[in-house]
Short mmCIF file of C-alpha atoms in Angstrom, two decimals:
data_model
loop_
_atom_site.label_atom_id
_atom_site.label_comp_id
_atom_site.label_asym_id
_atom_site.label_seq_id
_atom_site.Cartn_x
_atom_site.Cartn_y
_atom_site.Cartn_z
CA MET C 1 85.57 86.93 82.95
CA LEU C 2 85.62 84.61 86.20
CA SER C 3 84.47 81.92 84.08
CA GLN C 4 86.85 82.33 81.11
CA ALA C 5 89.57 82.78 83.71
CA SER C 6 88.40 79.05 85.48
CA GLY C 7 88.28 77.97 81.74
CA ARG C 8 91.94 78.84 80.92
CA LEU C 9 92.93 76.91 84.47
CA GLY C 10 90.94 73.71 83.19
CA PHE C 11 87.61 73.89 85.56
CA ASN C 12 83.88 73.39 84.43
CA VAL C 13 81.44 76.25 85.48
CA VAL C 14 78.11 75.97 86.74
CA ILE C 15 76.62 79.86 86.74
CA LEU C 16 73.52 80.19 89.20
CA ASP C 17 71.86 83.44 87.80
CA PRO C 18 68.23 84.35 87.58
CA GLU C 19 68.77 85.51 83.86
CA GLU C 20 68.22 82.82 81.40
CA ASN C 21 71.12 82.70 78.95
CA SER C 22 72.96 85.48 80.92
CA PRO C 23 75.98 86.99 79.30
CA ALA C 24 78.27 84.47 82.08
CA CYS C 25 76.21 81.43 80.99
CA ARG C 26 77.68 81.80 77.25
CA VAL C 27 81.21 81.14 78.42
CA SER C 28 80.22 78.48 80.81
CA GLN C 29 79.61 74.76 80.96
CA GLY C 30 75.72 75.38 82.33
CA GLN C 31 73.26 77.45 84.01
CA ILE C 32 70.73 77.04 86.99
CA VAL C 33 67.88 79.59 86.01
CA ALA C 34 66.85 80.37 89.70
CA ALA C 35 66.93 83.49 92.34
CA TYR C 36 70.21 83.33 94.63
CA ASP C 37 67.76 82.25 97.50
CA ASN C 38 66.42 79.80 95.99
CA PRO C 39 66.70 76.66 98.11
CA THR C 40 66.66 73.77 95.59
CA ALA C 41 68.70 75.60 92.98
CA LEU C 42 71.76 75.76 95.88
CA GLN C 43 71.32 72.24 96.50
CA VAL C 44 71.52 71.56 92.98
CA LEU C 45 74.68 74.00 92.74
CA GLY C 46 76.68 72.63 95.72
CA LYS C 47 76.32 69.08 94.56
CA ALA C 48 77.18 70.11 90.85
CA CYS C 49 80.33 72.19 91.99
CA GLN C 50 83.38 71.36 94.13
CA ALA C 51 83.83 75.05 94.90
CA VAL C 52 81.52 77.99 94.68
CA THR C 53 81.99 82.09 94.49
CA PHE C 54 80.10 84.76 93.90
CA GLU C 55 80.81 87.81 91.39
CA PHE C 56 78.62 90.60 93.39
CA GLU C 57 77.83 91.73 97.06
CA ASN C 58 74.06 91.66 96.67
CA VAL C 59 73.97 87.82 96.76
CA PRO C 60 72.16 86.65 100.47
CA ALA C 61 74.54 85.93 102.97
CA ARG C 62 72.27 82.77 103.54
CA SER C 63 72.55 81.73 100.24
CA VAL C 64 76.25 81.48 101.24
CA GLU C 65 75.75 79.33 104.78
CA ILE C 66 73.46 77.17 103.32
CA LEU C 67 75.61 75.81 100.81
CA ILE C 68 78.49 75.94 103.54
CA GLU C 69 76.34 73.74 105.77
CA ALA C 70 75.87 71.34 103.12
CA GLY C 71 79.31 71.01 103.24
CA CYS C 72 80.32 73.07 100.08
CA GLU C 73 83.34 74.98 100.05
CA VAL C 74 82.68 78.82 99.20
CA ALA C 75 85.01 81.59 99.52
CA PRO C 76 84.83 84.09 100.13
CA GLY C 77 82.98 83.47 103.38
CA PRO C 78 79.84 84.43 104.66
CA ARG C 79 81.05 87.01 107.06
CA ALA C 80 82.89 89.29 104.69
CA LEU C 81 79.69 89.35 102.48
CA ALA C 82 77.48 90.10 105.32
CA VAL C 83 80.23 93.15 106.44
CA ALA C 84 80.18 94.32 102.42
CA GLN C 85 76.50 94.53 102.52
CA ASP C 86 75.74 96.79 105.39
CA ARG C 87 77.52 100.16 104.92
CA VAL C 88 77.82 100.74 109.32
CA ASP C 89 78.72 97.25 109.47
CA GLU C 90 81.66 97.89 107.15
CA LYS C 91 83.06 100.84 109.23
CA SER C 92 82.48 99.53 112.28
CA PHE C 93 84.49 96.51 111.23
CA LEU C 94 87.03 98.50 109.53
CA ASN C 95 87.57 100.93 112.33
CA SER C 96 88.27 97.75 115.02
CA ILE C 97 90.80 96.79 112.85
CA LYS C 98 92.21 100.18 113.34
CA VAL C 99 91.56 100.56 109.65
CA PRO C 100 90.80 104.89 109.45
CA THR C 101 87.31 106.02 107.65
CA THR C 102 85.78 108.73 107.69
CA ALA C 103 83.73 109.76 110.76
CA PHE C 104 80.06 108.23 110.11
CA ALA C 105 76.58 107.48 112.14
CA ALA C 106 74.01 105.34 111.57
CA ILE C 107 70.99 106.73 110.85
CA ASN C 108 67.49 104.81 111.33
CA ASP C 109 64.94 107.99 111.38
CA LEU C 110 64.81 111.52 110.44
CA GLY C 111 65.85 112.32 114.27
CA SER C 112 68.62 110.47 114.22
CA LEU C 113 69.91 112.07 110.87
CA ARG C 114 69.34 115.81 111.87
CA ALA C 115 71.25 114.75 115.43
CA ALA C 116 73.72 113.54 113.12
CA VAL C 117 74.26 116.34 110.67
CA ALA C 118 74.40 118.33 113.39
CA SER C 119 77.47 116.22 115.49
CA LEU C 120 78.85 116.02 111.51
CA GLY C 121 78.71 118.96 109.86
CA ALA C 122 77.29 119.52 105.88
CA PRO C 123 78.00 118.71 103.83
CA ALA C 124 77.57 115.38 104.30
CA LEU C 125 76.65 112.27 102.62
CA LEU C 126 73.40 110.19 103.16
CA LYS C 127 73.72 106.35 101.69
CA THR C 128 71.40 103.87 102.76
CA ARG C 129 72.60 101.15 104.63
CA ARG C 130 72.29 98.42 102.06
CA GLN C 131 72.33 98.17 98.40
CA GLY C 132 72.77 100.88 96.13
CA TYR C 133 76.09 101.33 94.12
CA ASP C 134 77.17 103.67 91.40
CA GLY C 135 75.80 106.37 92.99
CA LYS C 136 72.66 105.07 93.36
CA GLY C 137 70.88 105.22 97.18
CA GLN C 138 72.71 108.12 97.93
CA ALA C 139 72.10 112.03 98.43
CA TRP C 140 74.64 115.40 99.43
CA ILE C 141 73.09 117.14 102.48
CA LYS C 142 74.65 120.60 102.04
CA ALA C 143 73.38 122.31 104.91
CA ASP C 144 71.28 121.39 108.19
CA SER C 145 68.00 122.24 106.38
CA GLY C 146 68.40 119.28 103.56
CA ALA C 147 67.75 116.45 105.54
CA ALA C 148 64.50 116.08 105.40
CA ARG C 149 64.67 115.96 101.78
CA ALA C 150 68.01 114.20 101.70
CA TRP C 151 65.90 111.43 103.69
CA ALA C 152 63.09 111.40 101.53
CA ALA C 153 65.32 110.97 98.61
CA ILE C 154 66.80 107.79 99.55
CA GLY C 155 63.42 106.35 100.31
CA ALA C 156 63.31 106.77 104.16
CA GLN C 157 65.51 103.66 104.97
CA PRO C 158 68.43 102.55 107.60
CA ALA C 159 71.25 104.52 106.45
CA ILE C 160 74.68 105.89 107.07
CA LEU C 161 76.02 109.42 107.50
CA GLU C 162 79.14 109.67 106.33
CA ALA C 163 81.52 113.23 106.87
CA ARG C 164 82.84 115.06 104.05
CA ALA C 165 86.25 114.22 103.11
CA GLU C 166 88.44 116.57 101.57
CA PHE C 167 90.38 114.45 99.84
CA VAL C 168 92.91 115.00 97.28
CA ARG C 169 92.29 111.35 94.89
CA GLU C 170 90.87 108.38 95.01
CA LEU C 171 93.09 105.29 94.85
CA SER C 172 92.07 101.77 94.80
CA VAL C 173 94.17 98.12 95.58
CA ILE C 174 93.21 94.77 94.65
CA CYS C 175 94.68 92.64 96.92
CA ALA C 176 94.09 88.46 97.32
CA ARG C 177 94.24 85.79 99.88
CA GLY C 178 94.58 82.54 99.72
CA ARG C 179 93.18 79.20 101.42
CA ASP C 180 97.07 79.27 103.00
CA GLY C 181 96.91 82.83 104.61
CA ASP C 182 99.55 84.11 101.49
CA ILE C 183 98.63 87.69 100.35
CA ALA C 184 99.33 89.07 97.13
CA VAL C 185 98.67 92.97 96.31
CA TYR C 186 98.48 94.49 92.75
CA PRO C 187 99.71 98.06 92.21
CA LEU C 188 97.93 100.80 92.76
CA GLY C 189 95.20 102.75 90.56
CA GLU C 190 94.53 105.96 90.24
CA ASN C 191 90.05 106.46 89.91
CA THR C 192 87.97 108.79 88.45
CA HIS C 193 84.37 109.12 88.68
CA ALA C 194 81.10 110.60 86.44
CA GLY C 195 78.06 110.72 87.78
CA GLY C 196 78.91 108.50 90.53
CA VAL C 197 80.29 105.95 88.09
CA LEU C 198 84.01 105.04 88.16
CA LYS C 199 85.07 106.10 84.60
CA THR C 200 88.49 105.47 84.12
CA THR C 201 91.57 103.57 86.35
CA LEU C 202 95.08 104.41 85.67
CA ALA C 203 97.61 101.67 86.76
CA PRO C 204 99.95 101.79 88.14
CA ALA C 205 99.25 104.90 89.97
CA ASN C 206 101.80 107.51 90.04
CA VAL C 207 102.48 106.89 94.02
CA GLY C 208 105.76 106.67 96.17
CA SER C 209 106.95 103.94 98.30
CA GLN C 210 105.30 105.35 101.78
CA THR C 211 101.84 105.49 100.00
CA LYS C 212 102.28 101.79 98.41
CA ALA C 213 103.17 100.08 101.58
CA GLN C 214 100.72 101.92 103.40
CA ALA C 215 98.12 100.45 101.33
CA THR C 216 99.43 96.88 101.54
CA ARG C 217 99.38 97.53 105.19
CA ILE C 218 95.62 98.20 105.39
CA ALA C 219 95.05 95.56 102.78
CA ARG C 220 96.59 92.93 105.15
CA LYS C 221 94.83 93.70 107.97
CA ILE C 222 91.24 93.71 105.97
CA LEU C 223 91.99 90.45 104.23
CA GLU C 224 93.49 88.82 107.76
CA GLY C 225 90.43 90.45 109.76
CA LEU C 226 87.74 88.57 107.68
CA ASP C 227 89.78 85.41 107.19
CA TYR C 228 89.10 86.12 103.74
CA VAL C 229 90.00 83.89 100.35
CA GLY C 230 89.76 85.47 97.50
CA VAL C 231 90.14 88.68 95.76
CA MET C 232 89.21 92.07 97.35
CA GLY C 233 89.36 95.35 95.85
CA VAL C 234 89.36 98.50 98.29
CA GLU C 235 88.70 101.73 97.61
CA LEU C 236 91.09 104.76 99.32
CA PHE C 237 91.02 108.17 99.53
CA GLU C 238 94.37 109.81 99.65
CA MET C 239 93.90 112.85 101.89
CA PRO C 240 96.25 116.22 101.80
CA GLY C 241 99.91 114.95 103.54
CA GLY C 242 99.27 111.20 102.37
CA ARG C 243 97.21 109.43 104.77
CA LEU C 244 94.73 106.88 103.20
CA LEU C 245 91.25 106.36 104.26
CA VAL C 246 89.39 103.60 102.91
CA ASN C 247 86.25 104.01 101.55
CA GLU C 248 84.95 101.11 100.57
CA ILE C 249 85.56 97.45 100.35
CA ALA C 250 84.25 94.63 97.77
CA PRO C 251 84.54 91.38 98.32
CA ARG C 252 85.02 90.47 94.75
CA VAL C 253 86.98 90.94 92.03
CA HIS C 254 86.69 95.13 91.08
CA ASN C 255 85.48 97.38 88.74
CA SER C 256 89.01 99.19 88.96
CA GLY C 257 90.91 96.01 88.63
CA HIS C 258 90.13 95.16 85.46
CA TRP C 259 92.90 97.17 84.26
CA THR C 260 95.23 93.73 85.25
CA GLN C 261 93.76 91.58 82.21
CA ASP C 262 96.18 93.96 80.03
CA GLY C 263 98.57 94.49 82.33
CA CYS C 264 99.60 91.93 84.55
CA ALA C 265 100.48 87.98 83.81
CA CYS C 266 98.11 86.78 86.08
CA ASP C 267 94.77 89.21 86.04
CA GLN C 268 92.34 89.83 89.39
CA PHE C 269 90.42 86.99 87.48
CA GLU C 270 92.47 84.77 87.17
CA GLN C 271 93.76 85.44 91.01
CA HIS C 272 90.33 84.78 92.30
CA ILE C 273 89.94 81.18 90.93
CA ARG C 274 93.26 80.83 92.00
CA ALA C 275 92.34 81.29 95.56
CA VAL C 276 89.19 79.84 95.84
CA ALA C 277 90.54 76.57 94.06
CA GLY C 278 93.25 76.62 97.00
CA TRP C 279 96.02 77.11 94.17
CA PRO C 280 99.31 79.23 94.65
CA LEU C 281 98.86 82.91 94.19
CA GLY C 282 99.79 84.28 91.15
CA PRO C 283 102.36 87.26 90.59
CA THR C 284 100.97 90.74 90.15
CA ALA C 285 104.11 93.07 88.96
CA ALA C 286 102.98 94.99 86.07
CA HIS C 287 104.48 94.69 82.40
CA ALA C 288 102.34 97.69 81.36
CA ARG C 289 100.96 100.83 82.79
CA VAL C 290 97.20 100.24 81.55
CA GLU C 291 94.46 102.98 81.12
CA MET C 292 90.89 101.48 82.07
CA THR C 293 87.83 102.82 80.75
CA ASN C 294 84.00 101.79 81.35
CA LEU C 295 82.04 102.27 78.28
CA LEU C 296 78.57 103.20 79.61
CA GLY C 297 75.21 102.73 77.67
CA ASN C 298 75.43 104.10 74.35
CA GLU C 299 79.29 104.30 74.20
CA ILE C 300 79.26 100.88 73.49
CA LYS C 301 78.48 101.73 70.04
CA ALA C 302 82.01 103.25 69.43
CA TRP C 303 83.44 99.68 69.40
CA LYS C 304 84.62 99.04 66.13
CA ALA C 305 86.73 102.54 66.21
CA LEU C 306 88.30 101.11 69.65
CA ALA C 307 88.75 97.76 68.21
CA ALA C 308 91.08 99.37 65.35
CA ASP C 309 92.80 101.43 67.73
CA PRO C 310 96.36 99.17 68.21
CA ALA C 311 96.77 100.29 71.63
CA VAL C 312 93.45 99.78 73.27
CA ARG C 313 92.38 95.97 74.25
CA ILE C 314 88.25 95.78 74.31
CA HIS C 315 86.12 93.42 76.80
CA ILE C 316 82.41 93.69 75.91
CA TYR C 317 80.20 92.07 78.36
CA GLY C 318 77.07 90.94 75.85
CA LYS C 319 74.63 92.19 78.04
CA ARG C 320 71.54 92.43 75.80
CA GLU C 321 70.58 96.18 76.37
CA ALA C 322 72.57 99.60 76.76
CA LYS C 323 70.75 101.45 79.37
CA PRO C 324 72.27 104.80 80.65
CA GLY C 325 75.01 104.77 82.72
CA ARG C 326 75.02 101.08 82.35
CA LYS C 327 78.19 99.21 82.08
CA MET C 328 78.25 97.62 79.15
CA ALA C 329 81.90 97.34 78.35
CA HIS C 330 85.55 98.61 79.25
CA ILE C 331 88.73 98.91 77.03
CA ASN C 332 92.27 99.09 78.24
CA ARG C 333 94.63 101.32 76.65
CA ILE C 334 98.23 100.07 77.05
CA LEU C 335 100.41 103.02 77.77
CA PRO C 336 104.32 102.64 78.39
CA LEU C 337 105.44 101.69 82.01
CA ALA C 338 107.60 104.43 82.75
CA ARG C 339 109.35 105.10 85.94
CA SER C 340 108.23 108.57 87.24
CA ARG C 341 108.20 110.64 90.51
CA PRO C 342 105.13 110.48 92.81
CA ARG C 343 102.46 113.31 91.54
CA SER C 344 102.56 116.14 93.55
CA PRO C 345 98.82 116.81 95.25
CA GLY C 346 96.56 118.95 93.28
CA PRO C 347 93.55 121.15 94.61
CA ALA C 348 91.76 118.57 97.04
CA ARG C 349 88.37 117.23 96.39
CA LYS C 350 85.23 115.84 98.46
CA SER C 351 83.55 112.38 98.87
#
C-alpha cells in the first residue's frame, strides 16, 4: 500500500524483502530478494534509491545505520526504530518526555520477575522485550504463583512486566511529522481486539475536544522527542476520568490507520511517502466515518460477498496462504459522518 501510494505521487519503488515475489514486489518497479541485514543488498538498495523507508519495526536498526552511513536518506531514523524494538526502552523513553504509561519493570530472570510481581501486583502482563506482536510473546500472571509458568511460556528471555491498566477503551492516533518539522494528526480511532489481534477500528472515534487535544499533545511530544520523519501509530488507553496512557508506539503506518484510505483525502500511506520525500504533509480531516475490520485467515473467503456490498471497500493483500490469525485483507465500511456527543465511559476493561 505504501508502494501504491508512491506510484500515485510519481515515484518508482524498489522493495528489499527476503520473500521472492512478495505482495509489495507485485506493485513495485523491482525487488531485491535478500535478508534485511545483507550488506550487499543494502548497498544496492542505497544506490538505487534517493530515499528509503521501512514498513515494519523488525528491520534491524543497524541496517538503517548502514544506509545512512552510505549517504542514503532514511526515514524514520534509527533511533525511533531502536526505541520501538525494545519495550523497556520504549516505555523509558516515553516517561523521559513526560508521556504517561502503565507502571512497568525490566525482567532479566525469574528472580527479577518474582520481585516485579510483588512490587506491581497481580494480575500483570509479561511480554518479551523484543519481537512479538498480535498477542504473541506475552503471558498474563494472574497470581504470584504464576510467575514461573509465565516465564517459561515466553521462552525465559528478557522481558517487561506491565501493571494491569483498568482502561475504558483503547484509542489510537495516527500522526505524521515532515522533514521541515510540520506535524499532522488524524482523528482518533477506537479499537477492539479479538485474541490479541486488532479486529476493528471505528474512526473518527466519538471523543470530546479535551481527549483530542490530549492525544495531539502526546503525539507531538513523541514525534519531536524522536526527531521523527514519517507516519507513526500511537496506541492509547483511555482511563476512567479521561486520562490517556500510551500503550505502544509503532514507527510506521499502522493497522488502526487503514480507515484513512477511504475516510480521508490523504491517507496514512500517502502521508508517509510525502514526509519521507520531503513533500508538504497532506490534509487529515475525515470526509466519512469508517469502520475498518481486519479479515483474518479464512475470513478472506468471504471476499465476494463483501465486495458486493456498496458500503464496503475491500483491500486484499495478496498473501499466498491464509493461516489462522493471519491478516489477509481489511475492509472499510463507510458510515455517515455525523456529529455526536462524546460517548459516556462504559465498564472498565483490562490491558
